[in-house]
mmCIF file of C-alpha atoms in Angstrom:
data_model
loop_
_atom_site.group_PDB
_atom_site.id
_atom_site.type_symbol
_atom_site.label_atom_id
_atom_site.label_comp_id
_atom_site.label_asym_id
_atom_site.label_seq_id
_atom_site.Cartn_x
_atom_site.Cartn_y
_atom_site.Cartn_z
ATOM 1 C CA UNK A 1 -155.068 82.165 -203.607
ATOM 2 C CA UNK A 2 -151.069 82.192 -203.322
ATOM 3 C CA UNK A 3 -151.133 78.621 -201.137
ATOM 4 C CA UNK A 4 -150.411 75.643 -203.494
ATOM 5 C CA UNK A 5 -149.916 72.657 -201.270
ATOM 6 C CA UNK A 6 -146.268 70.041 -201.781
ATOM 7 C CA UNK A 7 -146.095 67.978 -204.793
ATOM 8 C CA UNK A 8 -146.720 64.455 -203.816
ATOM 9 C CA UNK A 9 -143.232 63.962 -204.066
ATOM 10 C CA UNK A 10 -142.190 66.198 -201.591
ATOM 11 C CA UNK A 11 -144.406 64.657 -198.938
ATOM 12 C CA UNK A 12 -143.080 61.715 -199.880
ATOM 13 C CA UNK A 13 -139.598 62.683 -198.698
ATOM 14 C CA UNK A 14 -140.481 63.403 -195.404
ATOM 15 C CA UNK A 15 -141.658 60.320 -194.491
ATOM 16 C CA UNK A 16 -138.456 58.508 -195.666
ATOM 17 C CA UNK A 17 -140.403 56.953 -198.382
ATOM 18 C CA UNK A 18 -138.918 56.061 -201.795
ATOM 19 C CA UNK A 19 -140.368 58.411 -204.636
ATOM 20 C CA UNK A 20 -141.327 55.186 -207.057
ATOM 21 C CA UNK A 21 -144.377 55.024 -208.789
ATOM 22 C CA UNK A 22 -145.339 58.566 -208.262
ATOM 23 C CA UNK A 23 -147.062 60.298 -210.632
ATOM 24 C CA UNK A 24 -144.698 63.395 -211.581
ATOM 25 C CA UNK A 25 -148.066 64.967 -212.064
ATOM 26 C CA UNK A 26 -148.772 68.746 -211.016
ATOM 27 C CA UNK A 27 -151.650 68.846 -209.155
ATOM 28 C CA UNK A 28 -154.392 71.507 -210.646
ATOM 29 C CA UNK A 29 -153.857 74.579 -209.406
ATOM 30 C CA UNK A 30 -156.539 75.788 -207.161
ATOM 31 C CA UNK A 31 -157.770 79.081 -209.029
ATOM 32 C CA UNK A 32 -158.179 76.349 -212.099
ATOM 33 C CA UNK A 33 -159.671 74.017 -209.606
ATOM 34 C CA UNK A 34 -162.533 76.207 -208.563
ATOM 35 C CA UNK A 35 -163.068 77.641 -211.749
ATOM 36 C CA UNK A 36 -163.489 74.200 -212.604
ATOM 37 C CA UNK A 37 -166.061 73.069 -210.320
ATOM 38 C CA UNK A 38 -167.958 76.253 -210.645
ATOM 39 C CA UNK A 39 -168.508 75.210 -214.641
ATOM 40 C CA UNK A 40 -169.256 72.062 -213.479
ATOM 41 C CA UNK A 41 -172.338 73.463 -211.669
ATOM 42 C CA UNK A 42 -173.128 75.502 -214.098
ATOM 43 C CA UNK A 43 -173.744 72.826 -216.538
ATOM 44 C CA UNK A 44 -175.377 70.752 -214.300
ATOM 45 C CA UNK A 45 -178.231 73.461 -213.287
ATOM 46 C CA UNK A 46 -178.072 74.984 -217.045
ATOM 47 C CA UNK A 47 -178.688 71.476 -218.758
ATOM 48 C CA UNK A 48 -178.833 68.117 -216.805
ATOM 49 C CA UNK A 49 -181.357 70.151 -214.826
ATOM 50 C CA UNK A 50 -183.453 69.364 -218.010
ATOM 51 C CA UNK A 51 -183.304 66.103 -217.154
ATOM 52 C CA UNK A 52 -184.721 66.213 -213.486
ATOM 53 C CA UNK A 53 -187.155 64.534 -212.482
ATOM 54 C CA UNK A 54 -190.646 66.701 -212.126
ATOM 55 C CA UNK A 55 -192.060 63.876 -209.371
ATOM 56 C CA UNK A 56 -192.377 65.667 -205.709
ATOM 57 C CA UNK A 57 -189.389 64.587 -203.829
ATOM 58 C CA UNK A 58 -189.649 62.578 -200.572
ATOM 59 C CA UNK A 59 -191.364 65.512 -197.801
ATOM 60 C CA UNK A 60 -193.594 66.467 -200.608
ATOM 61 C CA UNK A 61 -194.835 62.848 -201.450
ATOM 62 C CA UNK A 62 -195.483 62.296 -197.588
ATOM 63 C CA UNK A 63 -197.615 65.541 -197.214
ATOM 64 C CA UNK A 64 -199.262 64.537 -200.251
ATOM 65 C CA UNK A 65 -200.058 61.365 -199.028
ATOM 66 C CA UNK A 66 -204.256 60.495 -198.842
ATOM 67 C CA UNK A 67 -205.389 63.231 -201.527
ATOM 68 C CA UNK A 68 -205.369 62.683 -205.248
ATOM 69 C CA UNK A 69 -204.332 65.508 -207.157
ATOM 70 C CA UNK A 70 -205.769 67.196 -210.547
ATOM 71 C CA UNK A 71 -203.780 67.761 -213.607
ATOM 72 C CA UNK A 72 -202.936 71.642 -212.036
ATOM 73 C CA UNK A 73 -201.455 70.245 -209.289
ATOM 74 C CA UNK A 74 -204.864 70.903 -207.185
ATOM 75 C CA UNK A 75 -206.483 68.288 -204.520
ATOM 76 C CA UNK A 76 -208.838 66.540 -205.592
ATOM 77 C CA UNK A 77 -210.440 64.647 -203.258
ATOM 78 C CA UNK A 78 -209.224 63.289 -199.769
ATOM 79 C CA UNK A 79 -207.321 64.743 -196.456
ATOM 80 C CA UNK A 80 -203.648 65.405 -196.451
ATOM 81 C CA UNK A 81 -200.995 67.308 -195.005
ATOM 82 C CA UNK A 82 -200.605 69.117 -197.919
ATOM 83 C CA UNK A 83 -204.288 71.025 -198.194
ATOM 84 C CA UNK A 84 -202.694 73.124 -194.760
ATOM 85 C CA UNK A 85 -199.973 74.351 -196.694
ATOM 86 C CA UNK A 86 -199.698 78.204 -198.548
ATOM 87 C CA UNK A 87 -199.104 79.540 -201.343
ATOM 88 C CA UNK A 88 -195.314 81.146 -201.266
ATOM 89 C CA UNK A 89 -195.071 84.761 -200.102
ATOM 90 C CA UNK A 90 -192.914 85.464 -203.145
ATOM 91 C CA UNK A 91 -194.672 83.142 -206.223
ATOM 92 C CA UNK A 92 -194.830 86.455 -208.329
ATOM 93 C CA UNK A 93 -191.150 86.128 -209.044
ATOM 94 C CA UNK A 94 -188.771 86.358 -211.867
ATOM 95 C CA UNK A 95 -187.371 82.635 -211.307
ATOM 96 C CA UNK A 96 -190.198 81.460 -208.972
ATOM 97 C CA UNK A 97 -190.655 77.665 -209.579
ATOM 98 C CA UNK A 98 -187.277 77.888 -210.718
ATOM 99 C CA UNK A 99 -188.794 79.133 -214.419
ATOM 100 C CA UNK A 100 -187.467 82.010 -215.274
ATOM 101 C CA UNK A 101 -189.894 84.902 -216.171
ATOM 102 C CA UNK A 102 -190.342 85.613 -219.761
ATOM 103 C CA UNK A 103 -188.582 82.541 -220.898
ATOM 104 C CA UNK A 104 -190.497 79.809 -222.196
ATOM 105 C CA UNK A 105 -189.449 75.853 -223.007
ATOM 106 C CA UNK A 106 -186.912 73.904 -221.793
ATOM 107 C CA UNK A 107 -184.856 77.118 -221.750
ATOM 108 C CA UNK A 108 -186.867 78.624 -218.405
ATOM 109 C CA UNK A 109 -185.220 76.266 -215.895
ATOM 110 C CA UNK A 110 -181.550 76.087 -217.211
ATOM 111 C CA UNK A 111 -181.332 80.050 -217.418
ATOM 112 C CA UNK A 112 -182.666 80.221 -213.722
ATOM 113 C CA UNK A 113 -180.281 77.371 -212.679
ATOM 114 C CA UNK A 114 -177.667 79.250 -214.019
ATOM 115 C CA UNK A 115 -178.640 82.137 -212.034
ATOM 116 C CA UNK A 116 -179.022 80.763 -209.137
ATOM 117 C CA UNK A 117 -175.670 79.183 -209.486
ATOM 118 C CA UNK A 118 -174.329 82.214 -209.999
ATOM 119 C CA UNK A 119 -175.995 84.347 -207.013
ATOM 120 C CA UNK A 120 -175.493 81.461 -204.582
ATOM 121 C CA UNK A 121 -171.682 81.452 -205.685
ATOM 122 C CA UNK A 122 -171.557 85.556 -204.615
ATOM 123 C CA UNK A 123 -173.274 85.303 -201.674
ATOM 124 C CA UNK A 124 -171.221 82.608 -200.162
ATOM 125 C CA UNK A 125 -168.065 83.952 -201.622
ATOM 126 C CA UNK A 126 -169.071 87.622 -200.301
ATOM 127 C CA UNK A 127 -169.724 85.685 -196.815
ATOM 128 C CA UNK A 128 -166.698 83.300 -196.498
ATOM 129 C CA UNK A 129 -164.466 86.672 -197.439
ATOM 130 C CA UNK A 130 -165.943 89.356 -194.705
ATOM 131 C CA UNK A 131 -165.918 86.320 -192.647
ATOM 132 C CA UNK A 132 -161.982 85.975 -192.852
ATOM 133 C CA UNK A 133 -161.575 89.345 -192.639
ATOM 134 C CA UNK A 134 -162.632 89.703 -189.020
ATOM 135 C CA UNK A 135 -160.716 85.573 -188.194
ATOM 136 C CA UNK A 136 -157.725 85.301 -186.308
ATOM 137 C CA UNK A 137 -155.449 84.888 -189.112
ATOM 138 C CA UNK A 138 -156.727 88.034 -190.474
ATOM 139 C CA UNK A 139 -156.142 89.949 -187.085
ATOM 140 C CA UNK A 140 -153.005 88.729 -186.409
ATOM 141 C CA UNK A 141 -151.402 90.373 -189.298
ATOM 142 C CA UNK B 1 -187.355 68.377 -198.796
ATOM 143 C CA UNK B 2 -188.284 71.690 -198.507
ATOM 144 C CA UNK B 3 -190.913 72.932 -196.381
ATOM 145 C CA UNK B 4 -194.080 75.014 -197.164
ATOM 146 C CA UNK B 5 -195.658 77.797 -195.572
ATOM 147 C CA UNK B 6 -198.798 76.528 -193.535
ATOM 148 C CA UNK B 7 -197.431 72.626 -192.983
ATOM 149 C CA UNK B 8 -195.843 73.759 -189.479
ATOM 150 C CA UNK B 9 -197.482 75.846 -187.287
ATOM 151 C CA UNK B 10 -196.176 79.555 -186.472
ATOM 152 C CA UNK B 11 -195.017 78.970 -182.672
ATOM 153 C CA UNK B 12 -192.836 75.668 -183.481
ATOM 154 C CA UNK B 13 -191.722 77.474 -187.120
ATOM 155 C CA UNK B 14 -190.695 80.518 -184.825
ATOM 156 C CA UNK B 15 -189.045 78.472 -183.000
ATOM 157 C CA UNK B 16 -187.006 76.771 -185.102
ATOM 158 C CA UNK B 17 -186.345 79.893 -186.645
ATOM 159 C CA UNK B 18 -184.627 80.995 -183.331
ATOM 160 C CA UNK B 19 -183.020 77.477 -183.534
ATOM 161 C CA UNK B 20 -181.768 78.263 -186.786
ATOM 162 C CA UNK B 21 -180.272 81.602 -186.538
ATOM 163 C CA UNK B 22 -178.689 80.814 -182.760
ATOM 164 C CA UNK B 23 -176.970 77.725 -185.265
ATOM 165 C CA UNK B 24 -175.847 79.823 -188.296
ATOM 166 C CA UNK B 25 -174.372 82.715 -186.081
ATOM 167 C CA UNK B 26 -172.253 79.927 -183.982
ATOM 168 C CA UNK B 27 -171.098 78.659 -187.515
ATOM 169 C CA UNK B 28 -170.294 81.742 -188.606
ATOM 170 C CA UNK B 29 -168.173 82.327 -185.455
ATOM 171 C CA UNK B 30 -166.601 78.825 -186.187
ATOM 172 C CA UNK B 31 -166.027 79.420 -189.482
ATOM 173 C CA UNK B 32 -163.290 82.744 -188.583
ATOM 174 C CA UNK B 33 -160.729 80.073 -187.765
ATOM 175 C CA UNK B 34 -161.310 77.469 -190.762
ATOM 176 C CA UNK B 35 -161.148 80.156 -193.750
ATOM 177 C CA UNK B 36 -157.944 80.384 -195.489
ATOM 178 C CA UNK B 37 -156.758 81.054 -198.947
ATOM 179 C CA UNK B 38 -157.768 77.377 -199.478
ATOM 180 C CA UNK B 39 -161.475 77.125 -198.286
ATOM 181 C CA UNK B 40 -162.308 80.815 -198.732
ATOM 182 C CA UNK B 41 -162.999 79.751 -202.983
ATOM 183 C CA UNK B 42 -164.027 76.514 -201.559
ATOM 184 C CA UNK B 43 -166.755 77.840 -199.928
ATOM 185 C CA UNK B 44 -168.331 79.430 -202.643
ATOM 186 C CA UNK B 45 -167.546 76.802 -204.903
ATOM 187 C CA UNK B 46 -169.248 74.206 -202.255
ATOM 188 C CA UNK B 47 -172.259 76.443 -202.438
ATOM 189 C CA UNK B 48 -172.615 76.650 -205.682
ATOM 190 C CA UNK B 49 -172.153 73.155 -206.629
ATOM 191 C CA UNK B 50 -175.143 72.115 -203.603
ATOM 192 C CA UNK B 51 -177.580 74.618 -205.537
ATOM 193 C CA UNK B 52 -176.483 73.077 -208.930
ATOM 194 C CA UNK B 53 -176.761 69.122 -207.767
ATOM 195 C CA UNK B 54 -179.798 70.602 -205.176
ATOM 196 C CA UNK B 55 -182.312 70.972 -208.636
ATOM 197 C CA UNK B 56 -181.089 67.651 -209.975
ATOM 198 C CA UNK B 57 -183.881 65.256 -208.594
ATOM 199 C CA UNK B 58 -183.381 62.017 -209.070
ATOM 200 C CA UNK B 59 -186.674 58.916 -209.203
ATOM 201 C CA UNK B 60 -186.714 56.932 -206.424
ATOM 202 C CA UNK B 61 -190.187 55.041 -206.306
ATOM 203 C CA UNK B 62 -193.015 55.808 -209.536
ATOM 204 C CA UNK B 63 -194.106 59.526 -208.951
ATOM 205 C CA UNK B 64 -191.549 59.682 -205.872
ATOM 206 C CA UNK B 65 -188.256 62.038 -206.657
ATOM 207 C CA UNK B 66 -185.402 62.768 -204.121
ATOM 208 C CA UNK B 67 -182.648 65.414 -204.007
ATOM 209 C CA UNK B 68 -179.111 66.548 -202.533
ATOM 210 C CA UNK B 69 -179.507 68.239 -199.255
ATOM 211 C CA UNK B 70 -175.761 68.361 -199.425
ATOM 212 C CA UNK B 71 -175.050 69.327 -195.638
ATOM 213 C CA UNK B 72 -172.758 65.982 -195.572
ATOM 214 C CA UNK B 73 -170.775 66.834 -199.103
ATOM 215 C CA UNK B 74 -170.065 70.214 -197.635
ATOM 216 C CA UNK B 75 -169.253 69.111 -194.157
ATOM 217 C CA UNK B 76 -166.790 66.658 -196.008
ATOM 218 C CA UNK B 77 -165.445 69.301 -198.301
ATOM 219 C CA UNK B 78 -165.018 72.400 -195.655
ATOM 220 C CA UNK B 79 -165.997 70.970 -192.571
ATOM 221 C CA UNK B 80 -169.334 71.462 -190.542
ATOM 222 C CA UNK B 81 -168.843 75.351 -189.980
ATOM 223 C CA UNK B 82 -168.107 76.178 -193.251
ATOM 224 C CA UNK B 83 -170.878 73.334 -194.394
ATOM 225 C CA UNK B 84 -173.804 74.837 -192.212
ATOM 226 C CA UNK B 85 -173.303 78.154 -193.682
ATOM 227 C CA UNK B 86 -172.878 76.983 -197.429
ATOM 228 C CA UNK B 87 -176.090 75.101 -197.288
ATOM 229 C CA UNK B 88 -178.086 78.046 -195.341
ATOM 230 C CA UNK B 89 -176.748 80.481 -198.469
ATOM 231 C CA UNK B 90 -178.106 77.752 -200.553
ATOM 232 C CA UNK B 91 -181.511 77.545 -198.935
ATOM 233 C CA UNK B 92 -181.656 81.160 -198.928
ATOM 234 C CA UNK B 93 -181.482 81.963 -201.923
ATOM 235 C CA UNK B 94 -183.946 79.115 -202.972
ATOM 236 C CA UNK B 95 -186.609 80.604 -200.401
ATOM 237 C CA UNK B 96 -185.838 84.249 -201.506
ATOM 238 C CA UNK B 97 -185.184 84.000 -205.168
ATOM 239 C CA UNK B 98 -186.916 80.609 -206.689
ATOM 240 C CA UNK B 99 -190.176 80.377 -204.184
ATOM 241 C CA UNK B 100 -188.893 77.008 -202.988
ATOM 242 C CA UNK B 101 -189.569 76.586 -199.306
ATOM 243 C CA UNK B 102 -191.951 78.726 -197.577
ATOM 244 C CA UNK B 103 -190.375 81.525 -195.719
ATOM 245 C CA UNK B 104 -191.925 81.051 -192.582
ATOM 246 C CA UNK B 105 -190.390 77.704 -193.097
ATOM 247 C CA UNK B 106 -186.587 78.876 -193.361
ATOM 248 C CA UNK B 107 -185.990 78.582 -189.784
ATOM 249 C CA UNK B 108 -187.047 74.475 -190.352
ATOM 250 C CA UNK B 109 -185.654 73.706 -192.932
ATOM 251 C CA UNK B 110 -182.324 75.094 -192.501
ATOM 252 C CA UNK B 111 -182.111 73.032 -189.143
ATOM 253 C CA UNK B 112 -183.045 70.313 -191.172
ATOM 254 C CA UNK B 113 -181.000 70.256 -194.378
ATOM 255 C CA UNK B 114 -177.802 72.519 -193.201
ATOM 256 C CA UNK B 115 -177.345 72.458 -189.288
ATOM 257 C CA UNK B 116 -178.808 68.584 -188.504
ATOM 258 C CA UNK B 117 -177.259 67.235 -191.495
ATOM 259 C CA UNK B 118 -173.598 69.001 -191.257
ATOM 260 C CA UNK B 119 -173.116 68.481 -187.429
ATOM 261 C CA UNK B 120 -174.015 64.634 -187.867
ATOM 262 C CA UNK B 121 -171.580 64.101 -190.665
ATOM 263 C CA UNK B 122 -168.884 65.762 -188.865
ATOM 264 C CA UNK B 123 -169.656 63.809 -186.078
ATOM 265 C CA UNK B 124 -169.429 60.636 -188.204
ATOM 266 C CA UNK B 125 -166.396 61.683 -189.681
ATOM 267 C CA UNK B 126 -164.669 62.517 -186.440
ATOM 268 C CA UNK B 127 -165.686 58.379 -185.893
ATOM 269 C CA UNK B 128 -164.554 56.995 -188.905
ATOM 270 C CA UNK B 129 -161.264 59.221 -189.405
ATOM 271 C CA UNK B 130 -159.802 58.033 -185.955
ATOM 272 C CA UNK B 131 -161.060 54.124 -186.803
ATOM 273 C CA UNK B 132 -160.639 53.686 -189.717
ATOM 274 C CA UNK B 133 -158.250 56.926 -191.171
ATOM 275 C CA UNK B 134 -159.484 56.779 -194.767
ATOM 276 C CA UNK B 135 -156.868 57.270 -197.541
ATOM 277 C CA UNK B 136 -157.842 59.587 -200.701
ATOM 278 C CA UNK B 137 -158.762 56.103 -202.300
ATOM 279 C CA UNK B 138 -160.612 55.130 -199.502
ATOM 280 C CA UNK B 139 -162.725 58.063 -198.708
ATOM 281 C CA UNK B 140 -165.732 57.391 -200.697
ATOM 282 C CA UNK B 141 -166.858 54.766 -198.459
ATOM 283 C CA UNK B 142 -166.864 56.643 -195.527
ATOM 284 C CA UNK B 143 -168.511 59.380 -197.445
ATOM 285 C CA UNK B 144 -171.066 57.692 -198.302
ATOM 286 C CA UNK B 145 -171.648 56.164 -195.217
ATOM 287 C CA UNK B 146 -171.671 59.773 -193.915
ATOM 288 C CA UNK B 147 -174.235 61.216 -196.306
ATOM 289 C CA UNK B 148 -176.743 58.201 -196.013
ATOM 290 C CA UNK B 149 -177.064 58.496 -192.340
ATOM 291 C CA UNK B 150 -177.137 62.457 -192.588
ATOM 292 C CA UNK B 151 -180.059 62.413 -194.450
ATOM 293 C CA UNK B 152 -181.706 60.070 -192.226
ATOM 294 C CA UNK B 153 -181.059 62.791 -189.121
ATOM 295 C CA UNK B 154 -182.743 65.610 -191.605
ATOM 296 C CA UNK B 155 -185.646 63.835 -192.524
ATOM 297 C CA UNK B 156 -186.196 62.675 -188.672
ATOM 298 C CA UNK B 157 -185.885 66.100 -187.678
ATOM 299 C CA UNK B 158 -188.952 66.630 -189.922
ATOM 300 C CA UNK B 159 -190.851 64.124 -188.256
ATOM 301 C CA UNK B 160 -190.042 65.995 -184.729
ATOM 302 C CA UNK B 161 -191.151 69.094 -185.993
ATOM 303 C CA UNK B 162 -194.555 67.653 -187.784
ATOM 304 C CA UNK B 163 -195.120 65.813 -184.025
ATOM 305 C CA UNK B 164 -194.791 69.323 -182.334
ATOM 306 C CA UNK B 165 -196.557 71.478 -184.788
ATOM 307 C CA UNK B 166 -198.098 69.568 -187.142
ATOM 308 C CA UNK B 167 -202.120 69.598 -187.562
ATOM 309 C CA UNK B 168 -201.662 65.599 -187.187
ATOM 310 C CA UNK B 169 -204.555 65.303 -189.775
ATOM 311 C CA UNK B 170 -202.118 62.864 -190.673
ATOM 312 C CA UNK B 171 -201.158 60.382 -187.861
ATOM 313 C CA UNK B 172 -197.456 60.714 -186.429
ATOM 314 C CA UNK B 173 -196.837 57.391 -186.839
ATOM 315 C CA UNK B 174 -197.923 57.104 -191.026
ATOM 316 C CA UNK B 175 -195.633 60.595 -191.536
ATOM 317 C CA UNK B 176 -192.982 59.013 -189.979
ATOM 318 C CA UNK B 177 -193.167 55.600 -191.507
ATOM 319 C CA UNK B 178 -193.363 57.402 -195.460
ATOM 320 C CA UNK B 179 -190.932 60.202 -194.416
ATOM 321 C CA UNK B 180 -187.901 57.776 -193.383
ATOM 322 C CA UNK B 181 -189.553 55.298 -196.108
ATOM 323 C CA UNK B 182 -188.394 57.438 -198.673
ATOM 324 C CA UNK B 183 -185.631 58.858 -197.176
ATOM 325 C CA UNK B 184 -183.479 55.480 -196.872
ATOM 326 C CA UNK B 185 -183.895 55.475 -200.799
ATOM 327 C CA UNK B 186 -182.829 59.161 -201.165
ATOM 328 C CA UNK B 187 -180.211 58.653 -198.601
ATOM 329 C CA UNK B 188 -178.875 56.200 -201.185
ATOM 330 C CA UNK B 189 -178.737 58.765 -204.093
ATOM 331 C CA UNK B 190 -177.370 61.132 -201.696
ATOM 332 C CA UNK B 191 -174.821 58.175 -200.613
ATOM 333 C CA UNK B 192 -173.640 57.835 -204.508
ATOM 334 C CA UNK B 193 -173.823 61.973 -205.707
ATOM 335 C CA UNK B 194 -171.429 62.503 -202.124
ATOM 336 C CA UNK B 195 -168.759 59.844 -202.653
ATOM 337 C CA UNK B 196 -168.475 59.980 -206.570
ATOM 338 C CA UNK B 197 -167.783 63.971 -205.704
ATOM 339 C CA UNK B 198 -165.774 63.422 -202.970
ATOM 340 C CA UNK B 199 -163.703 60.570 -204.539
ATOM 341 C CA UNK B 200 -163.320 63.275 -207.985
ATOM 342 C CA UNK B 201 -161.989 66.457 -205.430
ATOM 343 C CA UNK B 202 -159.791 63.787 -203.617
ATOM 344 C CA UNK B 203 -158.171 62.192 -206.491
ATOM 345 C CA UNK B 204 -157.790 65.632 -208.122
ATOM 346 C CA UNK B 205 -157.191 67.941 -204.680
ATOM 347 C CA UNK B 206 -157.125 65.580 -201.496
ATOM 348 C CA UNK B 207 -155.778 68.594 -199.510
ATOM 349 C CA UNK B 208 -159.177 70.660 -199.940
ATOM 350 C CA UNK B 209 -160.592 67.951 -198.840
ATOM 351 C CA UNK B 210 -161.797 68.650 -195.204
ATOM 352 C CA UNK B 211 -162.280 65.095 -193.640
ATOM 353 C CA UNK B 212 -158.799 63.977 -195.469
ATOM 354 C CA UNK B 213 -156.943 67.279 -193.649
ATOM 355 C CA UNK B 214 -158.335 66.016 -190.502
ATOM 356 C CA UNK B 215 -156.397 63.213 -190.975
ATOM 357 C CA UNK B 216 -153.194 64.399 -192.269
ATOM 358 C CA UNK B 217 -153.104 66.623 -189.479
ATOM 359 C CA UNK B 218 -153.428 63.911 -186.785
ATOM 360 C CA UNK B 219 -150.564 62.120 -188.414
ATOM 361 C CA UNK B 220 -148.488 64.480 -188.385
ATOM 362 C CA UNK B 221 -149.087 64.657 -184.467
ATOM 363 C CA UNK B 222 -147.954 61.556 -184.019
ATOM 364 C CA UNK B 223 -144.137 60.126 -184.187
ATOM 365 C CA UNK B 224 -142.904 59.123 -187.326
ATOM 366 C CA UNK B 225 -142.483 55.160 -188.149
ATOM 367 C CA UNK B 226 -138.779 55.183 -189.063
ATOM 368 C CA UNK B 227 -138.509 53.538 -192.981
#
């Protein structure tokens, strides 16, 4: 986390340019700049997840197309692509649905988004780091 | 756009599930020569921020929602190798942890949403850097130009799958007409959520931003204009 790129200013210089109207701003460090980001998207799936819309999204609405649906969610009447599909190997769990288990309200999704924020974050963070370890910049050193 | 258990049949979701792993390991290969101190946070931050913006559907028709696949934002952000493999931790975790797409359906729908979707925005960008080399100011158009189209390829790719190993109780030809249907409107949200972030991290950071670096780095290639 040591590289912090040139100041405007100094890229500025090397292209013979005149340093006028620059903003003598800093630009946010990158440590800050992820940390940033990272409660960004943890507000986002905490509390604008709220918000969502509950509607099926676009490959749900097409398999659901020709069947009318009861208020559980279960067909009705009709043929669709929909009546092929299973149940989800792993329904039983703690933030299946994205509700989190033992929570109830408007609370159940925002404490699983957070989670899953959270475990998403690690896991690609874990990745991209054993990833670099075994790059060439890594094995060059 | 997640797919079920049961919708695809098991030969063509094996399949794709070879499709998809023989895709994430190149990535990963890929990846060893774009991770630095810069993009190693970046790619956990990327991640993160696709899950986050991923449960965020947005309306797009009455009882009709749409969502971020986010393999374009990432391939922006990180580029495609990077992108591919921050969308397939995303998708992951969705299928493992939250019971969203089936898991005999990972193999699909990470070829859809991370490995179609990444490798046609990079391939866009790759376009529209060397015609039209995008400024920080400028990048949100190409972005979402990028993301648009991207989503286009994934939901296609759907269509190809349901034509190979779909029951067809539903005819090809309606799937395909309500799949892209749809998915021009969601490719708009996806259009607006990709170049509003993209426009934020190049204002604030325009180096971390992939698509911008390819840029700079051609430039700098190339003799200098004396002032």
């Amino acid at each position: 986390m040591s590289a912090r790129p040139l100041p405007p200013s100094a890229t500025a210089t090397t292209t013979g340019q005149p340093d006028v109207g620059r903003r003598p701003r800093r630009p946010l460090g990158l440590r800050r700049f992820v940390v940033l980001g990272v409660l960004v998207a943890l507000v986002l799936a905490g509390v604008v997840s709220a918000f969502a819309s509950a509607s099926p999204d676009g490959l749900d609405s097409v398999t659901r197309a020709g069947c009318t649906f009861g208020a559980q969610g279960e067909v009705v009447s009709g043929n669709c692509i929909a009546q092929q599909a299973r149940a989800h190997g792993l329904e039983g769990s703690p933030f299946a649905g994205y509700r989190t288990h033992g929570v109830g309200g408007a609370a159940s999704t925002g404490v699983s988004g957070v989670v899953g924020v959270l475990a998403t974050l690690a896991i690609a963070l874990g990745l991209a780091t054993a990833l670099r370890r075994r790059g060439p910049a890594a094995q060059k050193r | 756009m997640h797919i079920s258990d049961g919708i695809i049949d098991a030969p063509v979701s094996i399949a794709f599930g070879v499709v998809a792993v023989a895709g994430v390991s190149y990535a990963a290969k890929r990846a060893r020569d774009d991770l630095d101190d810069r993009t190693t946070p970046m790619a956990g931050l990327v991640a993160a921020f696709v899950f986050a913006v991923q449960m965020l559907n947005f309306p797009v028709l009455p009882g009709v929602s749409g969502h971020l696949l986010g393999g374009a934002l990432a391939t922006l952000l990180v580029g495609p190798w990077l992108g591919i493999l921050c969308v397939a931790v995303v998708l992951l975790v969705q299928g493992l942890m939250f019971a969203d797409g089936g898991l005999t359906a990972l193999g699909l729908n990470i070829t859809n949403m991370s490995i179609v979707t990444s490798l046609v925005a990079a391939g866009l960008v790759v376009l529209l850097v060397r015609r039209y080399r995008p400024s920080p100011r400028s990048i949100w158009a190409a972005a979402f130009a990028v993301a648009f189209v991207s989503v286009l390829a994934g939901a296609s790719t759907f269509v190809l799958e349901y034509a190979l190993g779909g029951t067809l109780s539903i005819s090809l030809a309606t799937v395909a007409k309500l799949q892209l249907g749809y998915h021009v409107l969601i490719g708009v949200g996806e259009g607006v959520i990709t170049a509003m972030t993209v426009a934020t991290v190049a204002a604030t950071r325009p180096d971390l931003v992939w698509a911008l670096r390819r840029h700079a780095a051609r430039e700098k290639s190339e003799p200098l204009v004396p002032a």
